[in-house]
Coordinates of C-alpha atoms in Angstrom, one line a residue:
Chain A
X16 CA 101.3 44.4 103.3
X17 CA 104.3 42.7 101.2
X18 CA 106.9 41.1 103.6
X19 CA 110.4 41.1 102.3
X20 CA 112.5 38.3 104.6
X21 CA 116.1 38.5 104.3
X22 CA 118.5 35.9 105.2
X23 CA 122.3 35.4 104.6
X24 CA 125.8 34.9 106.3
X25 CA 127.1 37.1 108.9
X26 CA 129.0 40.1 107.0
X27 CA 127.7 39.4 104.0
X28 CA 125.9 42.9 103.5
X29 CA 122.5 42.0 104.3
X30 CA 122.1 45.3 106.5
X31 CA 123.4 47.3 104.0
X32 CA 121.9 45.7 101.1
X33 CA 117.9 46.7 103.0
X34 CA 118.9 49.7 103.9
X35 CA 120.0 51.4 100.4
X36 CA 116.8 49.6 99.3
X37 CA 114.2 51.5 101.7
X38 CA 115.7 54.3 101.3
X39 CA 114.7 53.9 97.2
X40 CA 111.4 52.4 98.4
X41 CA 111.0 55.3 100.6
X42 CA 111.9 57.4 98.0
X43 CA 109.1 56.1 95.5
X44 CA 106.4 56.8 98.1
X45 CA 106.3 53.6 99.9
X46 CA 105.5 53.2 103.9
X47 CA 108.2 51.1 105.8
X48 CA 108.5 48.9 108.8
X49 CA 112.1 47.0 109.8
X50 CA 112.9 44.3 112.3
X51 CA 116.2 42.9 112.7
X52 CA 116.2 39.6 114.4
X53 CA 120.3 38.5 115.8
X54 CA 120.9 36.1 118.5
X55 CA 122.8 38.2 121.3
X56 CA 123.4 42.0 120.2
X57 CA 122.0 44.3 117.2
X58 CA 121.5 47.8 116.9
X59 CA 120.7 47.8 113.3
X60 CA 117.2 48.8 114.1
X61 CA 118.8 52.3 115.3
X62 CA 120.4 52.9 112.0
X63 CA 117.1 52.8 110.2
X64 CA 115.1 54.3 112.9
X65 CA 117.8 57.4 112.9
X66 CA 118.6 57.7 109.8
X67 CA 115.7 56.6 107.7
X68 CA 112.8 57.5 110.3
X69 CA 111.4 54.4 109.8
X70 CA 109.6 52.3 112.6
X71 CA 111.7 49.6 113.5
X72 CA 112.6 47.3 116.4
X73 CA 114.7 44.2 117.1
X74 CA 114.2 40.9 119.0
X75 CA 117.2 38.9 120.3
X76 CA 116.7 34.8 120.2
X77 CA 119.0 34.4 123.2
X78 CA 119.1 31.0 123.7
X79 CA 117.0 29.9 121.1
X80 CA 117.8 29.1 117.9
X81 CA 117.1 32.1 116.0
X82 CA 115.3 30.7 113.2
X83 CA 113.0 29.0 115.5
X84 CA 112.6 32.0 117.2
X85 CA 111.5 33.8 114.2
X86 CA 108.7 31.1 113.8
X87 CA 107.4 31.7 117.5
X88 CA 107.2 35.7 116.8
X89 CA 106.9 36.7 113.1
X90 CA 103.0 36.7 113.5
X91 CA 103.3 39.4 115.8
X92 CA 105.8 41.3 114.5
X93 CA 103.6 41.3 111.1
X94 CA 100.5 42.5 113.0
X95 CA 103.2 45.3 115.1
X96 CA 104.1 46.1 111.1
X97 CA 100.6 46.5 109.7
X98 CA 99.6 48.3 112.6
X99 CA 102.3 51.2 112.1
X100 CA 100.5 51.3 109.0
X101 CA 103.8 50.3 107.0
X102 CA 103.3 49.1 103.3
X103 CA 105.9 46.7 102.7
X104 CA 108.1 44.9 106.1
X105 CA 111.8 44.6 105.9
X106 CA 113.0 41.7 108.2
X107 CA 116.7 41.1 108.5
X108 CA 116.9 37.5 110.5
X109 CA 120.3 36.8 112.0
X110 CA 121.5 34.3 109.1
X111 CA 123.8 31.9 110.9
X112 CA 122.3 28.5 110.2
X113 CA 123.5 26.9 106.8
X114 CA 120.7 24.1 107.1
X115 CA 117.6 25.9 107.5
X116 CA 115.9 29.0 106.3
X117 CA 113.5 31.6 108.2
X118 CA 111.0 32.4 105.0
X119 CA 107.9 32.4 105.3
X120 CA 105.3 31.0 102.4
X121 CA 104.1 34.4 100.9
X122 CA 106.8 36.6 101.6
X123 CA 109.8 37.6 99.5
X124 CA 112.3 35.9 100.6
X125 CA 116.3 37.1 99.5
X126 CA 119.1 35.5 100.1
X127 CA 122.2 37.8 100.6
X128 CA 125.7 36.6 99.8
X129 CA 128.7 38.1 98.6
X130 CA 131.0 37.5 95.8
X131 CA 134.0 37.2 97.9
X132 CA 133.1 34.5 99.9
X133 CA 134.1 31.5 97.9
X134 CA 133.1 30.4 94.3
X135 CA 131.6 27.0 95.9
X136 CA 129.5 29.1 98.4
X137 CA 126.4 28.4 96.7
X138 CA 126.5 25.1 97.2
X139 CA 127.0 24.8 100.8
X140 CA 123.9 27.2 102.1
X141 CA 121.8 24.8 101.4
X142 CA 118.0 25.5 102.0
X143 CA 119.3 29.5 102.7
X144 CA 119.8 29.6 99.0
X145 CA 116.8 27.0 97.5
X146 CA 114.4 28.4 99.6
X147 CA 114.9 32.1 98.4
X148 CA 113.4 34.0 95.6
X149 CA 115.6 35.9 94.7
X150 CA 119.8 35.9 95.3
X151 CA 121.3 39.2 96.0
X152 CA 125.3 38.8 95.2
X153 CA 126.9 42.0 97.6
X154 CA 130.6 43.2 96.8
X155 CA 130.9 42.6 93.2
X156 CA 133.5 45.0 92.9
X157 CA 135.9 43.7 94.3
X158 CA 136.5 40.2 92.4
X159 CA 137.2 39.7 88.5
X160 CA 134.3 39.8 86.4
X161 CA 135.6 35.5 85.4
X162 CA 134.9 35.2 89.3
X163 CA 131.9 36.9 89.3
X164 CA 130.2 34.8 86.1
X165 CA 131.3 31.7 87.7
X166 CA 129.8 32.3 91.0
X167 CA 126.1 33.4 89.3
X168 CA 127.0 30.1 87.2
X169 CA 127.0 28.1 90.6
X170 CA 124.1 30.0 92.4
X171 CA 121.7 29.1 89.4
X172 CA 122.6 25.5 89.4
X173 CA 122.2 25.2 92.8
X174 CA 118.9 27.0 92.8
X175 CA 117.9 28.4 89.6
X176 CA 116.8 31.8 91.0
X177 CA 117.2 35.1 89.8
X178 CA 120.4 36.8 90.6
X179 CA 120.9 40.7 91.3
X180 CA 124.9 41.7 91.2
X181 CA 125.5 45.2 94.0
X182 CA 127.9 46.9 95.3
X183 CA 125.3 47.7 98.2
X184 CA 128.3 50.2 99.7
X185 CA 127.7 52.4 96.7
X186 CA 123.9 51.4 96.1
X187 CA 125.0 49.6 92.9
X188 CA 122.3 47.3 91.4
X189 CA 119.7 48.1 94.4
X190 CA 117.5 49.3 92.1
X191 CA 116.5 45.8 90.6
X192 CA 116.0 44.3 93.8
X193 CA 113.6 47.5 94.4
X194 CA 112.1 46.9 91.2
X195 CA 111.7 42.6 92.0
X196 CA 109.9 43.9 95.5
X197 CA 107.4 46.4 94.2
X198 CA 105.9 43.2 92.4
X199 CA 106.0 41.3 95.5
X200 CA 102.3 40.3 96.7
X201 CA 100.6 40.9 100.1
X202 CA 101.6 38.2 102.7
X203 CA 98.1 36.4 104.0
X204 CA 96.8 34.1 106.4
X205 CA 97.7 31.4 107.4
X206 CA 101.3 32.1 107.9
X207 CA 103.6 28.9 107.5
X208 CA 107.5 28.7 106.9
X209 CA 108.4 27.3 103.4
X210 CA 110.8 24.8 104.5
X211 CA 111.1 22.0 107.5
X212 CA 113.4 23.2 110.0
X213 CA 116.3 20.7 110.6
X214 CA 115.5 18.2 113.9
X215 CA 114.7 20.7 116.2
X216 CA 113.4 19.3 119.3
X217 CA 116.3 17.4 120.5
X218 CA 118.3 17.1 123.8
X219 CA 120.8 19.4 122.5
X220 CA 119.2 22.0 121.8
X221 CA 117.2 21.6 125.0
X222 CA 120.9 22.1 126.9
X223 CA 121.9 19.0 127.1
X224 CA 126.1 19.4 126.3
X225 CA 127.4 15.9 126.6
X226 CA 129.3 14.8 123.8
X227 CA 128.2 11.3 122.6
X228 CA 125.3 9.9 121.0
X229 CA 124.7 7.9 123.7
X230 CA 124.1 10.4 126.1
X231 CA 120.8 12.0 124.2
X232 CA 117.4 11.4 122.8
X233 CA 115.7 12.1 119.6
X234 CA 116.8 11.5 116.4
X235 CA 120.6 10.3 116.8
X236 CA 123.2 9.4 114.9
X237 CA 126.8 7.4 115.5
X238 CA 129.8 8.5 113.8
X239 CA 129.1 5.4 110.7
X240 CA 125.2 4.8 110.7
X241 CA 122.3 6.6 109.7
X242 CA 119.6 8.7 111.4
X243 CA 118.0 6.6 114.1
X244 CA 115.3 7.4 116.3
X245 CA 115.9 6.8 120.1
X246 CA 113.1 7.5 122.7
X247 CA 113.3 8.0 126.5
Chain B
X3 CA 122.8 39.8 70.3
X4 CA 125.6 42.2 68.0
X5 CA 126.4 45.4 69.5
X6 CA 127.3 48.2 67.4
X7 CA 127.8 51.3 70.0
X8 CA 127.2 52.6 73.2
X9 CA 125.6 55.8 74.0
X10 CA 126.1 57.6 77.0
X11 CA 123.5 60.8 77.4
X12 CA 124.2 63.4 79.8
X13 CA 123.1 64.0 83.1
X14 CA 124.5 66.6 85.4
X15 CA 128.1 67.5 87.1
X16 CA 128.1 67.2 91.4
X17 CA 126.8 70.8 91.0
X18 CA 123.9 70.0 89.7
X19 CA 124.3 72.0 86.4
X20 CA 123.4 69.7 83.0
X21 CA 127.0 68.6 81.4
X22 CA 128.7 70.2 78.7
X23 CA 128.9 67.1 76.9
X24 CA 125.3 65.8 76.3
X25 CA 125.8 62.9 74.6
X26 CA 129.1 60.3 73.9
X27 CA 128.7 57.9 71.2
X28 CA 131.4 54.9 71.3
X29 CA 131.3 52.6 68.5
X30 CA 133.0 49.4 68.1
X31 CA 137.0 49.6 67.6
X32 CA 136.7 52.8 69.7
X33 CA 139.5 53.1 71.8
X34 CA 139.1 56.0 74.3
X35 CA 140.0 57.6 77.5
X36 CA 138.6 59.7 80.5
X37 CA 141.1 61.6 81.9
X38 CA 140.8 64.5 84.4
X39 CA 142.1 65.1 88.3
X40 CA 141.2 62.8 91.1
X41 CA 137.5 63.4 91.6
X42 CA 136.8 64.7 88.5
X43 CA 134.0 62.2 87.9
X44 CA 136.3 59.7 85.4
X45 CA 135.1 56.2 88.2
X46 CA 131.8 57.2 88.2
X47 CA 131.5 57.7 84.7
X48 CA 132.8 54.1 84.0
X49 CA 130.3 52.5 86.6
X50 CA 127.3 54.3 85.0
X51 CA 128.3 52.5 82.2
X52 CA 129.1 48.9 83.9
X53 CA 125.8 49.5 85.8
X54 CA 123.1 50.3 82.6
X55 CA 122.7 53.8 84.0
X56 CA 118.7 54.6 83.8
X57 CA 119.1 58.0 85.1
X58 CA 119.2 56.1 88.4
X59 CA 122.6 57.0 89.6
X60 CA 124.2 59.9 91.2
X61 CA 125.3 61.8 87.5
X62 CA 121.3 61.3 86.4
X63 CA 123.2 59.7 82.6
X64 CA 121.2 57.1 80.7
X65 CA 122.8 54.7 78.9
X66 CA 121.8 53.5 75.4
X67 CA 123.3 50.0 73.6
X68 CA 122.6 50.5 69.7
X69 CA 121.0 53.6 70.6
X70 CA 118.3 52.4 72.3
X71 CA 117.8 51.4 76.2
X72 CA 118.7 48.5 77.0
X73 CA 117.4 45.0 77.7
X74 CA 117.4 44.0 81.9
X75 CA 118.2 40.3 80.0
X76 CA 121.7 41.5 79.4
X77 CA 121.8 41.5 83.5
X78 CA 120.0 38.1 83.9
X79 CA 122.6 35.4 81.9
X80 CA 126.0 35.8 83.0
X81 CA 127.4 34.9 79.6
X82 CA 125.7 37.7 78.1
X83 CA 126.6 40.6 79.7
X84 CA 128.3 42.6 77.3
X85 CA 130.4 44.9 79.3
X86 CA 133.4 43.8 81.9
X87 CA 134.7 46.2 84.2
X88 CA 138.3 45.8 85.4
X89 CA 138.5 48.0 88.7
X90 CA 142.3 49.0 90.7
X91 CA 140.5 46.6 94.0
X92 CA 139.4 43.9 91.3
X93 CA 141.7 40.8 92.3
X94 CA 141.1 37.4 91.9
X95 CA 139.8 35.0 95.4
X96 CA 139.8 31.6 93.8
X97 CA 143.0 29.6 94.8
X98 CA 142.0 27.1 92.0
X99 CA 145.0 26.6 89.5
X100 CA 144.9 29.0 86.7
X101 CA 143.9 26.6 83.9
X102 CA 141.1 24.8 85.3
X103 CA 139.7 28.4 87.1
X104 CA 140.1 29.5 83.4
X105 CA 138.4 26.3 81.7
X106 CA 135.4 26.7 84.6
X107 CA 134.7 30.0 83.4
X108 CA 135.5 29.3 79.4
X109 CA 132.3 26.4 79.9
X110 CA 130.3 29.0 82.0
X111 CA 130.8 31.1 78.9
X112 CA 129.7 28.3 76.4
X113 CA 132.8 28.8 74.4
X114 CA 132.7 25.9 71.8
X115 CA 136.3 24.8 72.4
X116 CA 137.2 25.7 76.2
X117 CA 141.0 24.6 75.9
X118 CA 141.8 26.8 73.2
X119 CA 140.3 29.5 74.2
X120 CA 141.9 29.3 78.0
X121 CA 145.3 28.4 75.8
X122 CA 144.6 32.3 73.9
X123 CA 143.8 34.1 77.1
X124 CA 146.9 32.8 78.9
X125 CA 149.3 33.2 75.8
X126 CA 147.5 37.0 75.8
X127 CA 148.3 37.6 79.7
X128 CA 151.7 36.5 78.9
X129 CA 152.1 39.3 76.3
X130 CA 151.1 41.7 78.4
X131 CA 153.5 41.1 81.4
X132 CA 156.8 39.9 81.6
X133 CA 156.6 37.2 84.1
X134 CA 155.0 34.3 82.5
X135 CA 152.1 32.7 83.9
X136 CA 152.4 29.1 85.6
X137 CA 148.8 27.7 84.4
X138 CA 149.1 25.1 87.3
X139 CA 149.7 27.6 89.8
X140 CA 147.1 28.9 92.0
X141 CA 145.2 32.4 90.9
X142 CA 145.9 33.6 94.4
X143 CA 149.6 33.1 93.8
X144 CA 149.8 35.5 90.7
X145 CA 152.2 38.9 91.5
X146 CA 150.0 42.0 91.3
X147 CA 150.7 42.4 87.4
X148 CA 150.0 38.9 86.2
X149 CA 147.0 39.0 87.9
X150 CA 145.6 42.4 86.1
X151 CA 147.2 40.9 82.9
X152 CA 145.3 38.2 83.3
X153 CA 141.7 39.9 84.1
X154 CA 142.2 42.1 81.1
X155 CA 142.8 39.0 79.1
X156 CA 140.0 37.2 79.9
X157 CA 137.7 39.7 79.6
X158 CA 139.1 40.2 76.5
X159 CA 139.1 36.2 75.4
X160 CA 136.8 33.8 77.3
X161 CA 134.2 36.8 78.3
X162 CA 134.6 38.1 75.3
X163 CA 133.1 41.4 76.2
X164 CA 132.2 44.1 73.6
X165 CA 133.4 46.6 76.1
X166 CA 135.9 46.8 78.1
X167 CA 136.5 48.9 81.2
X168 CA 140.2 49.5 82.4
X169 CA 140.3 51.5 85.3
X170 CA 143.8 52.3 86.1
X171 CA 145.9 50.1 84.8
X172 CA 148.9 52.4 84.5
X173 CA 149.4 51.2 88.3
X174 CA 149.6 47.3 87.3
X175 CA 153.0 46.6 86.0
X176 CA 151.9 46.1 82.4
X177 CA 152.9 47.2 79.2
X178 CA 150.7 49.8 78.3
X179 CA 151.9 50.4 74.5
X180 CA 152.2 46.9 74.3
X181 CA 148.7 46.2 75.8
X182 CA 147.2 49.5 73.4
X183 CA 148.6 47.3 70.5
X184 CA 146.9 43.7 71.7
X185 CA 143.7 45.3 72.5
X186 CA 143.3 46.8 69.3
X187 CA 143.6 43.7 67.3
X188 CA 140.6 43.0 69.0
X189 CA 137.1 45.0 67.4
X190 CA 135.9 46.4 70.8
X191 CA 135.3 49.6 72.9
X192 CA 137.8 49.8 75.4
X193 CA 137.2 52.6 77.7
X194 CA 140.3 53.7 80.0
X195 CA 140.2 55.6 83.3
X196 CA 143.4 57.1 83.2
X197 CA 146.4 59.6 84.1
X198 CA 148.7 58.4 82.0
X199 CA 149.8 60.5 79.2
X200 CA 150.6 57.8 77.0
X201 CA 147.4 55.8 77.1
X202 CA 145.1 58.9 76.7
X203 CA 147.2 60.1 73.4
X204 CA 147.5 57.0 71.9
X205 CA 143.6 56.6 72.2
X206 CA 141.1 57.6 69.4
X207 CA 139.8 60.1 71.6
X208 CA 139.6 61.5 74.8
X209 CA 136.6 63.0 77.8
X210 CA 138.2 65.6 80.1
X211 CA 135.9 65.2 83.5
X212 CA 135.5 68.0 85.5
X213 CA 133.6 68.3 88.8
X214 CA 131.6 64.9 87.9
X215 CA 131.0 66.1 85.0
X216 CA 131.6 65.1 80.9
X217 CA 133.6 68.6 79.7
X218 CA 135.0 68.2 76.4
X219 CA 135.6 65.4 73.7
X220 CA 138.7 65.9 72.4
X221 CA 140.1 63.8 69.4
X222 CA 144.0 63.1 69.0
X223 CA 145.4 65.1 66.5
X224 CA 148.2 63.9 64.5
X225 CA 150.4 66.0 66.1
X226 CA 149.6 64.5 69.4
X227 CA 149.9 60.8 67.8
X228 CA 153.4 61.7 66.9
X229 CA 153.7 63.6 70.6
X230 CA 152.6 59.7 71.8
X231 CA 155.2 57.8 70.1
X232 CA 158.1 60.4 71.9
X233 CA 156.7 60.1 74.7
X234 CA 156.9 56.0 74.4
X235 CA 160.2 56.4 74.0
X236 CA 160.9 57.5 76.9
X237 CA 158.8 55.6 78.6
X238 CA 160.8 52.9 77.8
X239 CA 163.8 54.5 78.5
X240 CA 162.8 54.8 82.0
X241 CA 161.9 51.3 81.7
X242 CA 164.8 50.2 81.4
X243 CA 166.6 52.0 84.0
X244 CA 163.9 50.9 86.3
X245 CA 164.7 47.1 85.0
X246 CA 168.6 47.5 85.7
X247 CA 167.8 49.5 89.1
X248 CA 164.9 46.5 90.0
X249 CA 167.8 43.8 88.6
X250 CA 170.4 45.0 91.7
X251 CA 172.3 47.0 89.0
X252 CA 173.8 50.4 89.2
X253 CA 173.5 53.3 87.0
X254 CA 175.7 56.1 86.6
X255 CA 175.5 59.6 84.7
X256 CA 175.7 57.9 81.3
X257 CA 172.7 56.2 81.3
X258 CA 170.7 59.6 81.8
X259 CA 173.1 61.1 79.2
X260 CA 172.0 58.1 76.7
X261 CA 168.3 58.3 78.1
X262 CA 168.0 62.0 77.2
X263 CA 169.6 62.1 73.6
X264 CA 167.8 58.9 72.6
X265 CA 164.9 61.1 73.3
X266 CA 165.6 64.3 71.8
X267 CA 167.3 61.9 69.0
X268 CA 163.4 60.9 68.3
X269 CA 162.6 64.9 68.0
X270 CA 165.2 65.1 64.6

């Protein structure tokens, strides 16, 4: 089973960007599972249930970061894939952290952003963007065709990807990333995720809500040193 | 690579049936417009273009460069794709001043001397509207027609593009004889979605759409050139009134008077 993983700011078309896609990939004969993973509400699973008839499901990370999250449950939700006998797994994650990025080795991953958000964009998503395969740009028509050169300019030189141009909203340039995914080879064992997470384990995200550096343990910093390592 | 034509073969109207016109050659220099009722099929024609059409979209049309199909490449390298589509929502989001936006994308484009070239697209824009561009203000800051002035200039200029796809610009506040002119002194397809009068007859030729659908080619006839340059006339005409009206000016019976014998002055 091939496992597409998409990623990518909130609003940037990711939803509709995998939806006109299964419905091509549906279209050429292919077998489908989606899960949406989101932090404290989706229903995006409904839409392709209803109006693709495709399996799906969501899981909401709550209070856990949801890219972490994803690394506690994608192993599962691959098996829950494979065992409704899909061909190829759509995952939508929730795409809200700039400094980390849910792919896993093996699977396809796509980074979704759109061409009105800001020519610099590219260059502040960090490992969203580096980590990728491939670099979907959604909502191309609606900025100058100078705007839109520049922006593919800056998302190759900030990670020299391939870059597919949609209007997703009128199924523009789907086909390509259709096309990209077909090639994409079977996920296998053992699952690991490409890149490092950010510190993770820390007091903050434990619940700790102090402000100060002083008040918390792990890797610390103060407003003008560097990383430092504190221990209990 | 050079580009010699487009090719645009057939597919079908929304009702399924195979379109009258089977097959639209435009070669370079072509200047031509679609023109039918809203919903006619004159967008979606111009996006099958912009979009390679591989009988993958709704009208089922191929599209052929040099009369073959073409390379995904073109789609890879942004200074290579040889067509630029100028839609009525296309707008510019970059608040960087107007010359260095224009340099960023002149280098993106690999032009050999950047400066000059952002120098000829603003001096192009400038031609087109009548408010003068301020390269050191910010693109955001541009009125609605200096802003599709400038798109269609640097499509023209720094992109470069063989073909060019206006859709609409009758609503931008530019001078359409005036732009007609400019754009021809460039060799290039330009393609207009239009329901202006004007534009379409002062074209080489023309596609009536109908029901998503290509139904005829016509070609302006001489007759309709010379139909063009009247109706130019009183285009301008109204241009002016609207000028004096826009200015805080009055105008009085005269002026129509004037407006209507100038025209059917043009007729002797």
């Amino acid at each position: 089973m091939r496992v597409v993983m998409c990623a990518g700011p909130p609003t940037s078309g990711k939803t509709m960007v995998l939806l006109q896609a299964a419905a091509r990939l549906r279209r050429r004969g292919h077998s489908l599972a989606y899960l949406k993973m989101d932090v404290q509400y989706a229903e995006e699973d409904v839409l392709f249930r209803e109006r693709l008839g495709i399996p799906a499901r969501k899981v909401l990370s709550g209070e856990l970061c949801p890219d972490h999250c994803g690394v506690l449950i994608m192993a599962e939700a691959i098996a829950w894939a494979e065992a409704e006998g899909a061909g190829t797994f759509l995952v939508e994650t929730a795409g809200l952290c700039l400094r980390c990025a849910p792919y896993i080795e093996g699977t396809l991953g796509v980074a979704v952003i759109e061409a009105t958000s800001g020519m610099s964009l590219p260059r502040k998503i960090g490992a969203m963007l580096a980590l990728a395969d491939i670099a979907v740009v959604t909502k191309i028509d609606l900025v100058s065709q100078a705007e839109k050169e520049v922006f593919k300019a800056n998302i190759v030189e900030a990670a020299p990807l391939p870059v597919i141009e949609t209007d997703a909203l009128r199924g523009i340039g789907i086909d390509r990333l259709v096309n990209r995914i077909e090639k994409a080879a079977p996920v296998g064992a053992p699952l690991r995720l490409k890149g490092l997470p950010p510190v993770a384990t820390c007091t903050i995200c434990a619940g700790k809500r102090e402000i100060g550096w002083e008040h918390h343990f792990g890797v610390l910093r103060t407003l003008d040193s560097d990383l430092f390592y504190r221990g209990q | 690579m050079r580009i010699d034509g487009i090719s645009i073969i057939g597919g079908h109207g929304r009702d399924g049936a195979t379109e009258p016109v089977g097959r639209l050659d435009l070669n370079m220099g072509d200047v031509v417009s679609l023109v039918g009722p809203t919903g006619s099929g004159k967008t979606a024609l111009v996006n099958d273009i912009a979009l390679f059409a591989d009988a993958n979209t709704p009208s089922g049309r191929r599209l052929l460069i040099n009369g073959a199909a073409p390379d995904e490449s073109f789609l890879d390298d942004p200074s290579l794709n040889p067509i630029a589509l100028i839609t009525q929502h296309t707008t510019f989001l970059s608040d960087l001043p107007v010359e260095r936006f224009l340099l960023t994308h002149a280098r993106v484009r690999r032009s050999p001397r950047p400066e000059a070239a952002v120098a000829a697209t603003v001096d192009f824009a400038n031609q087109l509207t009548g408010e003068p561009i301020l390269t050191d203000g910010a693109m955001t800051e541009l009125s609605g027609g200096q802003t599709r002035a400038l798109l269609i200039a640097d499509a023209v200029v720094i992109g470069n593009a063989p073909v060019v796809l206006l859709d609409e610009i009758e609503n931008a506040g530019i001078d359409r004889a005036r732009a007609l002119d400019l754009l021809r002194g460039y060799e290039k397809i330009f393609v207009f979605v239009t329901h202006d009068p004007g534009i379409a007859l002062l074209s080489d030729f023309r596609v009536a759409m109908q029901g998503g659908a290509m139904r005829a080619i016509l070609r302006t006839t001489a007759e309709e050139r010379l139909v063009a340059r009247r109706l130019m006339a009183i285009d301008a005409m109204l241009l002016g009134l609207r000028d004096r009206i826009r200015g805080g000016g009055r105008v009085g019976a005269a002026d129509i008077d004037l407006t209507e014998a100038a025209v059917s002055g043009g007729r002797a």
